[in-house]
CSV table of C-alpha atoms in Angstrom, one decimal:
chain,number,residue,atom,x,y,z
U,1,MET,CA,-20.6,70.8,16.2
U,2,ARG,CA,-22.4,72.8,18.9
U,3,VAL,CA,-22.2,71.3,22.3
U,4,LEU,CA,-24.5,71.6,25.8
U,5,LEU,CA,-22.2,70.6,29.0
U,6,LEU,CA,-24.4,70.2,32.2
U,7,GLY,CA,-22.5,70.4,35.4
U,8,SER,CA,-20.7,73.1,37.7
U,9,GLY,CA,-17.6,71.7,38.9
U,10,GLY,CA,-14.0,71.4,38.5
U,11,ARG,CA,-14.5,68.3,36.3
U,12,GLU,CA,-17.0,70.1,34.0
U,13,HIS,CA,-14.3,73.1,34.2
U,14,ALA,CA,-11.5,70.7,32.6
U,15,LEU,CA,-14.3,69.4,30.3
U,16,ALA,CA,-15.3,73.0,28.8
U,17,ARG,CA,-11.6,73.9,28.6
U,18,ALA,CA,-11.1,70.7,26.3
U,19,LEU,CA,-14.1,71.3,24.5
U,20,ALA,CA,-13.3,75.0,24.1
U,21,ALA,CA,-9.8,74.3,22.5
U,22,ASP,CA,-11.7,71.5,19.9
U,23,PRO,CA,-12.0,73.4,16.8
U,24,ASP,CA,-14.8,71.3,15.8
U,25,VAL,CA,-17.0,72.8,18.2
U,26,THR,CA,-18.3,76.1,17.0
U,27,ASP,CA,-20.3,77.0,19.7
U,28,LEU,CA,-20.1,75.7,23.7
U,29,HIS,CA,-23.1,76.1,26.3
U,30,VAL,CA,-22.9,75.1,30.1
U,31,ALA,CA,-25.4,75.2,32.4
U,32,PRO,CA,-25.5,75.9,35.3
U,33,GLY,CA,-21.3,76.6,35.0
U,34,ASN,CA,-19.7,78.4,37.3
U,35,PRO,CA,-17.5,81.9,37.1
U,36,GLY,CA,-14.4,79.7,35.8
U,37,ILE,CA,-16.2,78.3,33.0
U,38,ALA,CA,-18.0,81.6,32.2
U,39,ALA,CA,-14.8,82.8,30.8
U,40,ILE,CA,-14.7,80.2,28.3
U,41,ALA,CA,-18.3,79.6,27.2
U,42,ALA,CA,-21.9,80.8,27.8
U,43,VAL,CA,-23.0,79.9,30.7
U,44,HIS,CA,-27.2,78.9,31.1
U,45,GLN,CA,-28.8,79.0,34.4
U,46,ALA,CA,-30.8,75.8,34.4
U,47,ASP,CA,-32.0,73.0,36.7
U,48,ILE,CA,-29.9,70.4,35.3
U,49,THR,CA,-32.2,67.9,37.6
U,50,ASP,CA,-35.3,68.5,35.5
U,51,ALA,CA,-35.3,67.1,32.3
U,52,ALA,CA,-37.6,69.4,30.5
U,53,SER,CA,-35.4,72.3,31.1
U,54,VAL,CA,-32.2,70.3,30.0
U,55,THR,CA,-34.5,69.6,27.1
U,56,GLY,CA,-35.6,72.6,26.4
U,57,LEU,CA,-32.4,74.1,26.9
U,58,ALA,CA,-31.1,71.4,24.3
U,59,GLY,CA,-33.4,72.8,21.8
U,60,ALA,CA,-32.9,76.6,22.2
U,61,THR,CA,-29.1,76.3,21.5
U,62,ALA,CA,-29.3,73.9,19.1
U,63,ALA,CA,-27.1,71.3,20.4
U,64,ASP,CA,-25.7,68.6,18.6
U,65,LEU,CA,-24.4,66.9,21.4
U,66,VAL,CA,-25.1,67.0,25.1
U,67,VAL,CA,-22.5,66.1,27.6
U,68,ILE,CA,-24.0,65.3,31.2
U,69,GLY,CA,-21.2,65.9,33.8
U,70,PRO,CA,-22.5,64.7,37.3
U,71,GLU,CA,-23.5,61.6,38.1
U,72,GLY,CA,-26.8,62.2,40.0
U,73,PRO,CA,-28.6,63.4,37.2
U,74,LEU,CA,-27.2,60.2,35.2
U,75,VAL,CA,-28.6,58.2,37.8
U,76,ALA,CA,-31.9,59.9,37.5
U,77,GLY,CA,-32.3,59.2,33.8
U,78,LEU,CA,-31.3,62.5,32.5
U,79,ALA,CA,-29.3,61.0,29.5
U,80,ASP,CA,-32.6,59.0,28.5
U,81,ALA,CA,-35.2,61.8,28.3
U,82,VAL,CA,-32.4,63.7,26.3
U,83,ARG,CA,-31.9,61.0,23.6
U,84,SER,CA,-36.2,60.6,23.8
U,85,ALA,CA,-36.3,64.4,22.8
U,86,GLY,CA,-34.0,63.8,19.9
U,87,HIS,CA,-30.8,64.8,20.8
U,88,ALA,CA,-27.6,63.0,20.8
U,89,CYS,CA,-25.8,62.4,24.1
U,90,PHE,CA,-22.8,61.1,25.5
U,91,GLY,CA,-23.6,59.6,29.4
U,92,PRO,CA,-25.6,56.5,30.1
U,93,GLY,CA,-28.9,55.9,30.8
U,94,ARG,CA,-30.5,55.2,34.1
U,95,GLN,CA,-30.3,51.6,34.3
U,96,ALA,CA,-26.8,51.8,33.0
U,97,ALA,CA,-25.5,54.5,35.2
U,98,MET,CA,-26.6,52.0,38.5
U,99,ILE,CA,-23.1,50.7,38.1
U,100,GLU,CA,-22.3,53.8,40.1
U,101,GLY,CA,-25.4,54.3,41.6
U,102,SER,CA,-25.7,51.2,43.6
U,103,LYS,CA,-22.4,49.2,44.5
U,104,SER,CA,-24.6,46.2,44.7
U,105,PHE,CA,-25.1,46.5,41.0
U,106,ALA,CA,-21.8,47.0,40.3
U,107,LYS,CA,-20.5,43.8,42.6
U,108,GLN,CA,-23.1,42.1,40.2
U,109,VAL,CA,-22.1,43.1,37.1
U,110,MET,CA,-18.6,42.2,38.1
U,111,GLU,CA,-19.5,38.9,39.1
U,112,SER,CA,-21.2,38.0,36.4
U,113,ALA,CA,-18.6,39.4,34.2
U,114,GLY,CA,-16.0,37.7,35.5
U,115,ILE,CA,-14.1,40.6,36.4
U,116,PRO,CA,-11.3,40.3,39.4
U,117,THR,CA,-12.9,42.7,42.2
U,118,ALA,CA,-13.0,42.4,46.3
U,119,ARG,CA,-15.5,39.5,47.8
U,120,ALA,CA,-18.1,41.3,49.3
U,121,ARG,CA,-21.4,41.1,51.1
U,122,THR,CA,-24.8,43.6,50.7
U,123,CYS,CA,-25.8,44.1,53.9
U,124,VAL,CA,-29.5,45.4,55.0
U,125,THR,CA,-29.6,44.4,58.4
U,126,SER,CA,-27.4,44.6,61.4
U,127,ALA,CA,-27.0,41.2,61.9
U,128,GLU,CA,-25.7,41.0,58.5
U,129,VAL,CA,-23.4,43.5,59.2
U,130,ASP,CA,-21.7,41.9,62.2
U,131,ALA,CA,-21.6,38.9,59.8
U,132,ALA,CA,-19.7,40.7,56.9
U,133,LEU,CA,-17.4,42.8,59.4
U,134,ASP,CA,-16.3,39.3,61.1
U,135,GLU,CA,-15.9,37.1,58.2
U,136,PHE,CA,-13.8,39.9,56.5
U,137,GLY,CA,-11.8,41.3,59.5
U,138,PRO,CA,-10.0,44.6,59.9
U,139,PRO,CA,-9.3,46.8,58.2
U,140,TYR,CA,-13.0,47.3,57.9
U,141,VAL,CA,-14.1,48.7,54.5
U,142,VAL,CA,-17.8,50.0,54.7
U,143,LYS,CA,-19.6,51.2,51.4
U,144,ALA,CA,-23.0,53.2,51.1
U,145,ASP,CA,-24.4,51.2,48.4
U,146,GLY,CA,-25.6,54.5,46.6
U,147,LEU,CA,-24.4,57.7,45.4
U,148,ALA,CA,-22.5,59.9,48.5
U,149,GLY,CA,-20.2,62.5,46.2
U,150,GLY,CA,-17.4,60.2,47.0
U,151,LYS,CA,-17.7,60.2,51.0
U,152,GLY,CA,-19.7,57.2,51.0
U,153,VAL,CA,-16.5,55.3,52.3
U,154,VAL,CA,-15.4,53.8,55.0
U,155,VAL,CA,-12.0,52.2,55.8
U,156,THR,CA,-11.0,51.6,59.0
U,157,GLY,CA,-9.4,49.5,61.9
U,158,ASP,CA,-12.0,50.7,64.8
U,159,LEU,CA,-15.1,48.0,64.7
U,160,ALA,CA,-17.4,50.6,66.4
U,161,THR,CA,-17.0,53.2,63.9
U,162,ALA,CA,-17.4,50.5,61.0
U,163,ARG,CA,-20.9,49.7,62.7
U,164,ALA,CA,-21.9,53.5,63.0
U,165,HIS,CA,-21.0,53.8,59.3
U,166,ALA,CA,-23.5,51.2,58.4
U,167,ARG,CA,-26.3,52.2,60.6
U,168,GLU,CA,-26.0,55.9,58.6
U,169,CYS,CA,-25.9,54.6,55.2
U,170,GLY,CA,-28.4,51.9,55.3
U,171,THR,CA,-27.9,49.7,52.7
U,172,VAL,CA,-24.0,48.9,52.5
U,173,VAL,CA,-21.8,46.7,50.6
U,174,ILE,CA,-19.4,45.5,53.2
U,175,GLU,CA,-16.0,44.1,51.3
U,176,GLU,CA,-12.5,43.0,52.0
U,177,PHE,CA,-9.6,45.6,52.1
U,178,LEU,CA,-7.3,45.7,48.8
U,179,ASP,CA,-3.6,46.0,49.6
U,180,GLY,CA,-1.8,48.2,47.0
U,181,PRO,CA,-1.6,51.3,45.5
U,182,GLU,CA,-4.7,52.5,43.8
U,183,ILE,CA,-5.4,54.3,40.4
U,184,SER,CA,-8.1,55.6,38.0
U,185,LEU,CA,-8.5,54.7,34.2
U,186,PHE,CA,-11.4,56.5,32.1
U,187,ALA,CA,-12.3,54.6,29.0
U,188,LEU,CA,-15.0,56.0,26.6
U,189,ALA,CA,-17.7,53.9,25.7
U,190,ASP,CA,-20.3,53.4,22.8
U,191,GLY,CA,-22.0,50.3,24.2
U,192,VAL,CA,-20.2,48.4,21.9
U,193,THR,CA,-16.3,49.5,21.8
U,194,ALA,CA,-14.3,51.3,24.4
U,195,VAL,CA,-11.7,53.3,24.3
U,196,PRO,CA,-9.4,54.1,27.2
U,197,LEU,CA,-8.2,58.0,28.3
U,198,LEU,CA,-4.2,58.1,30.6
U,199,ALA,CA,-4.3,56.1,34.1
U,200,ALA,CA,-4.2,58.6,36.5
U,201,GLN,CA,-3.7,58.3,40.7
U,202,ASP,CA,-5.9,60.7,42.9
U,203,PHE,CA,-5.8,61.4,46.9
U,204,LYS,CA,-9.0,60.8,48.6
U,205,ARG,CA,-7.6,61.1,52.0
U,206,ALA,CA,-8.0,64.8,53.4
U,207,HIS,CA,-5.3,65.1,55.0
U,208,ASP,CA,-1.4,64.6,54.2
U,209,GLY,CA,0.0,60.6,54.6
U,210,ASP,CA,-3.1,59.5,53.6
U,211,ARG,CA,-5.1,60.7,56.6
U,212,GLY,CA,-8.0,61.9,57.9
U,213,PRO,CA,-11.6,61.1,56.7
U,214,ASN,CA,-12.5,60.5,52.6
U,215,THR,CA,-13.1,63.3,50.8
U,216,GLY,CA,-14.2,63.8,46.6
U,217,GLY,CA,-10.7,64.1,46.3
U,218,MET,CA,-7.6,66.3,47.1
U,219,GLY,CA,-5.7,66.1,44.1
U,220,ALA,CA,-4.2,64.2,41.2
U,221,TYR,CA,-1.3,63.3,38.5
U,222,VAL,CA,-0.3,62.3,35.4
U,223,PRO,CA,1.4,59.8,34.2
U,224,LEU,CA,2.4,57.2,36.3
U,225,PRO,CA,5.6,56.4,35.9
U,226,TRP,CA,5.8,53.6,38.7
U,227,ALA,CA,3.1,51.4,36.8
U,228,PRO,CA,3.5,48.1,35.2
U,229,PRO,CA,3.4,48.2,31.2
U,230,GLY,CA,0.9,47.0,29.6
U,231,LEU,CA,-1.4,48.1,32.4
U,232,ALA,CA,-4.0,49.6,30.3
U,233,ASP,CA,-4.5,47.1,28.1
U,234,GLU,CA,-5.0,44.7,31.0
U,235,VAL,CA,-7.7,46.8,32.5
U,236,MET,CA,-9.5,46.8,29.4
U,237,GLY,CA,-9.5,43.3,28.6
U,238,THR,CA,-10.0,42.3,32.1
U,239,VAL,CA,-12.4,44.6,33.5
U,240,ILE,CA,-13.5,47.7,31.2
U,241,GLN,CA,-14.5,45.6,27.7
U,242,PRO,CA,-16.3,42.5,29.8
U,243,ALA,CA,-17.9,45.3,31.6
U,244,ILE,CA,-19.6,46.5,28.6
U,245,ASP,CA,-20.2,43.4,26.8
U,246,ASP,CA,-22.1,42.1,30.1
U,247,LEU,CA,-24.3,45.3,30.0
U,248,ARG,CA,-24.9,45.2,26.4
U,249,ARG,CA,-26.2,41.5,27.0
U,250,ARG,CA,-28.2,42.9,29.6
U,251,GLY,CA,-30.2,45.1,27.3
U,252,ILE,CA,-28.5,48.3,28.8
U,253,PRO,CA,-25.6,49.3,26.6
U,254,TYR,CA,-23.2,51.7,28.0
U,255,ARG,CA,-22.8,55.0,26.3
U,256,GLY,CA,-20.5,57.3,28.2
U,257,LEU,CA,-17.4,57.1,30.2
U,258,LEU,CA,-17.1,54.5,32.5
U,259,TYR,CA,-14.3,55.2,35.1
U,260,ALA,CA,-12.8,52.1,36.9
U,261,GLY,CA,-11.2,52.6,40.3
U,262,LEU,CA,-8.6,50.1,40.8
U,263,SER,CA,-5.9,48.9,43.0
U,264,LEU,CA,-3.0,46.8,42.1
U,265,THR,CA,-2.8,44.2,44.8
U,266,LYS,CA,-0.1,41.6,45.8
U,267,ALA,CA,-2.8,39.0,44.2
U,268,GLY,CA,-3.2,40.9,40.9
U,269,LEU,CA,-5.5,43.7,39.6
U,270,ARG,CA,-8.7,44.3,41.7
U,271,VAL,CA,-11.6,46.7,40.9
U,272,VAL,CA,-12.4,49.1,43.6
U,273,GLU,CA,-15.8,50.8,42.1
U,274,PHE,CA,-16.9,51.8,39.2
U,275,ASN,CA,-18.0,55.2,38.5
U,276,ALA,CA,-20.6,56.4,35.4
U,277,ARG,CA,-19.1,59.8,34.8
U,278,PHE,CA,-15.7,61.7,34.2
U,279,GLY,CA,-14.0,61.1,37.6
U,280,ASP,CA,-12.8,64.5,39.8
U,281,PRO,CA,-10.0,65.8,40.3
U,282,GLU,CA,-8.4,62.9,37.8
U,283,THR,CA,-10.3,64.6,34.7
U,284,GLN,CA,-8.1,67.4,35.4
U,285,VAL,CA,-5.1,66.3,34.5
U,286,VAL,CA,-6.2,63.0,31.8
U,287,LEU,CA,-7.9,66.0,29.7
U,288,ASP,CA,-5.4,68.6,30.4
U,289,ARG,CA,-2.9,65.9,28.4
U,290,LEU,CA,-5.1,65.0,25.4
U,291,VAL,CA,-4.0,66.6,22.1
U,292,THR,CA,-6.9,64.6,20.1
U,293,PRO,CA,-10.1,66.9,19.6
U,294,LEU,CA,-12.7,66.0,23.1
U,295,GLY,CA,-15.3,66.8,20.7
U,296,GLY,CA,-15.1,64.2,18.1
U,297,LEU,CA,-14.4,62.0,20.3
U,298,LEU,CA,-17.6,62.6,22.6
U,299,GLU,CA,-20.0,63.0,19.5
U,300,ALA,CA,-18.4,59.4,18.1
U,301,ALA,CA,-19.3,57.4,21.5
U,302,ALA,CA,-22.8,59.2,21.3
U,303,ALA,CA,-23.4,57.8,17.9
U,304,GLY,CA,-21.6,54.0,18.5
U,305,SER,CA,-18.9,55.0,16.4
U,306,LEU,CA,-15.9,54.4,18.2
U,307,ALA,CA,-14.5,51.8,16.3
U,308,GLY,CA,-13.4,54.4,13.1
U,309,ALA,CA,-11.5,56.8,15.5
U,310,ALA,CA,-7.9,56.9,15.0
U,311,PRO,CA,-5.5,56.2,18.2
U,312,LEU,CA,-5.5,59.4,20.5
U,313,THR,CA,-2.7,61.3,20.9
U,314,TRP,CA,-1.4,62.7,24.0
U,315,ALA,CA,1.0,65.3,25.4
U,316,PRO,CA,4.4,64.5,26.4
U,317,GLY,CA,5.5,65.3,30.0
U,318,ALA,CA,3.3,65.5,33.0
U,319,ALA,CA,0.5,67.4,34.8
U,320,VAL,CA,-0.5,67.6,38.8
U,321,ALA,CA,-3.9,69.3,40.0
U,322,VAL,CA,-4.1,70.2,43.8
U,323,VAL,CA,-7.2,71.1,45.3
U,324,VAL,CA,-7.9,74.0,47.6
U,325,ALA,CA,-10.5,73.2,49.8
U,326,ALA,CA,-13.0,75.3,51.6
U,327,GLU,CA,-12.2,75.3,56.1
U,328,GLY,CA,-14.6,72.6,57.4
U,329,TYR,CA,-14.5,70.4,54.2
U,330,PRO,CA,-15.7,67.4,53.5
U,331,GLY,CA,-17.5,67.8,57.1
U,332,GLN,CA,-19.7,71.0,56.5
U,333,PRO,CA,-17.9,73.2,54.5
U,334,ALA,CA,-17.9,76.9,54.6
U,335,SER,CA,-19.1,79.4,52.0
U,336,GLY,CA,-19.1,82.7,50.7
U,337,ASP,CA,-15.2,83.8,51.4
U,338,LEU,CA,-13.8,85.7,49.2
U,339,ILE,CA,-11.3,84.4,46.8
U,340,GLU,CA,-8.1,86.3,45.5
U,341,GLY,CA,-5.1,85.6,43.8
U,342,THR,CA,-6.4,83.4,40.9
U,343,ASP,CA,-5.5,86.0,38.2
U,344,GLN,CA,-1.9,85.9,40.4
U,345,ALA,CA,-1.9,82.2,39.8
U,346,GLN,CA,-2.8,82.0,36.2
U,347,ARG,CA,0.5,83.9,35.3
U,348,ILE,CA,2.9,81.7,36.7
U,349,PRO,CA,3.7,79.4,33.3
U,350,ALA,CA,2.3,76.3,32.8
U,351,ALA,CA,0.1,76.8,35.5
U,352,TYR,CA,-3.9,77.0,35.2
U,353,VAL,CA,-6.9,77.4,38.0
U,354,LEU,CA,-9.9,75.4,37.3
U,355,HIS,CA,-13.4,76.4,39.3
U,356,ALA,CA,-14.7,74.0,41.1
U,357,GLY,CA,-16.9,75.2,44.2
U,358,THR,CA,-16.9,79.4,43.4
U,359,ALA,CA,-19.6,81.9,42.4
U,360,ALA,CA,-20.1,85.3,42.3
U,361,ASP,CA,-21.8,87.4,45.0
U,362,THR,CA,-23.5,90.7,44.7
U,363,ALA,CA,-20.7,92.8,44.0
U,364,GLY,CA,-19.1,90.7,41.6
U,365,ARG,CA,-16.2,89.2,43.7
U,366,LEU,CA,-15.4,85.7,43.3
U,367,VAL,CA,-16.2,83.4,46.5
U,368,SER,CA,-16.5,80.0,47.6
U,369,SER,CA,-19.7,77.8,47.6
U,370,GLY,CA,-18.5,74.4,47.9
U,371,GLY,CA,-16.5,71.9,49.9
U,372,ARG,CA,-13.5,71.6,47.1
U,373,VAL,CA,-13.5,75.3,45.9
U,374,LEU,CA,-10.5,75.3,43.0
U,375,ASN,CA,-8.3,72.7,41.3
U,376,VAL,CA,-4.8,74.4,40.6
U,377,LEU,CA,-3.0,72.7,37.7
U,378,GLY,CA,0.9,72.8,37.1
U,379,THR,CA,2.4,70.9,33.8
U,380,GLY,CA,6.2,70.3,33.2
U,381,PRO,CA,8.3,67.8,31.4
U,382,ASP,CA,8.2,65.8,34.6
U,383,LEU,CA,6.0,65.2,37.7
U,384,ALA,CA,8.7,67.3,40.2
U,385,THR,CA,8.4,69.7,37.8
U,386,ALA,CA,4.4,70.2,37.1
U,387,ARG,CA,4.1,69.4,41.1
U,388,ALA,CA,6.5,72.3,42.0
U,389,THR,CA,4.8,74.5,39.5
U,390,ALA,CA,0.7,73.4,40.7
U,391,TYR,CA,2.3,74.2,44.7
U,392,GLN,CA,3.8,77.5,43.3
U,393,ALA,CA,0.1,78.4,42.0
U,394,ALA,CA,-1.5,77.2,44.9
U,395,ALA,CA,0.7,79.6,47.2
U,396,GLN,CA,-0.8,82.5,45.4
U,397,ILE,CA,-4.5,81.8,46.1
U,398,GLU,CA,-6.2,83.8,49.2
U,399,MET,CA,-8.7,82.3,50.9
U,400,ARG,CA,-10.2,82.0,55.0
U,401,GLY,CA,-9.6,79.5,56.2
U,402,GLY,CA,-8.4,77.4,52.7
U,403,TRP,CA,-6.3,74.7,52.8
U,404,TYR,CA,-5.0,71.8,50.5
U,405,ARG,CA,-2.8,68.6,50.8
U,406,GLY,CA,1.1,69.1,50.4
U,407,ASP,CA,2.1,65.8,49.6
U,408,ILE,CA,-0.1,65.2,45.6
U,409,ALA,CA,2.3,63.6,43.6
U,410,ALA,CA,5.3,63.7,46.0
U,411,GLU,CA,6.1,60.0,46.2
U,412,ALA,CA,5.4,59.4,42.4
U,413,ALA,CA,7.9,62.3,41.6
U,414,ALA,CA,10.5,61.3,43.9
U,415,ALA,CA,10.6,57.7,42.4
U,416,ALA,CA,9.3,55.8,46.3
U,417,ILE,CA,6.4,53.9,44.9
């Protein structure tokens, strides 16, 4: 099978790593990729926001399957263009991808399908914003309606901050605060059938102790030893399958990865958000544990044949990912800083470095090119071991102003959740 993967972040490096390990994937092409991906796949410089460029590359590489990584091209309808050009594609079409592209639309789907979620109001005017903030009270939860790179959500006890974020975003969804730990569960979907992957937990806040602004994610881990038994079955029955069924009834079958961000509240399971693609950095730890070849699974989802797929198999043990971020992230991150130590990090047994925001400078040296620069992965028989490995490897990375959280998976490893 010849696969064309689109994207350039840590999520795509994790996907490329899993696809390259699939014996049925004979050729792996990635656009635009990054220096880490270039070590395991053929990288092409293509504009993945341009449908003609992508379909041309799919034809030139004779791709049997096109896998779309980022949310922007999905919401823009790239999957529709790829399918119209005659290529099998893993990724929802434009209308289905609006489950991430519009928080308001996602709430409509949840209400229609009877999916448990926070009470919410979609607001456009300042009067509507003030009424919703008054209705739900603090902590205030204000979400930009459209795509915001994981940074469009503000949770604050300060009314002025909540109002200011609403003004900056325009249309917003304001909802009640959900108490309880958050988890992420991914499911592969073929329009009718859905298959769950491992549940993971990520860390959205910038700093230790869940302080600071929201980011795209500062780390993640699997498994969740504290999660209630039967969690995946409950999520599939009350969240994922009802969403897939509702979208199909609307005439927009969902073929791709459906990501459910969930809160385990005192009142029960509640959906925080849906995403239309593999989540970052959860993908890095989830795919590291997947033993079932990934290429065949994505191909089955694209072809509508997941119902015949064998049960997934998983490696025992744990995986922890720590994000190394650039100075200034998540505000205005620095770029162009020299990165050293990745080779030393990967020499540590059971460690792996996934590139996210990296590039090669004119001298061929590895430099930063984004806010989240590297994902340092550690694995082991348990969370404590995997966590120690990840941090040992992260300590090898040298980059001016580089930083990372020091508490990824700490509570779970100490059985404190």
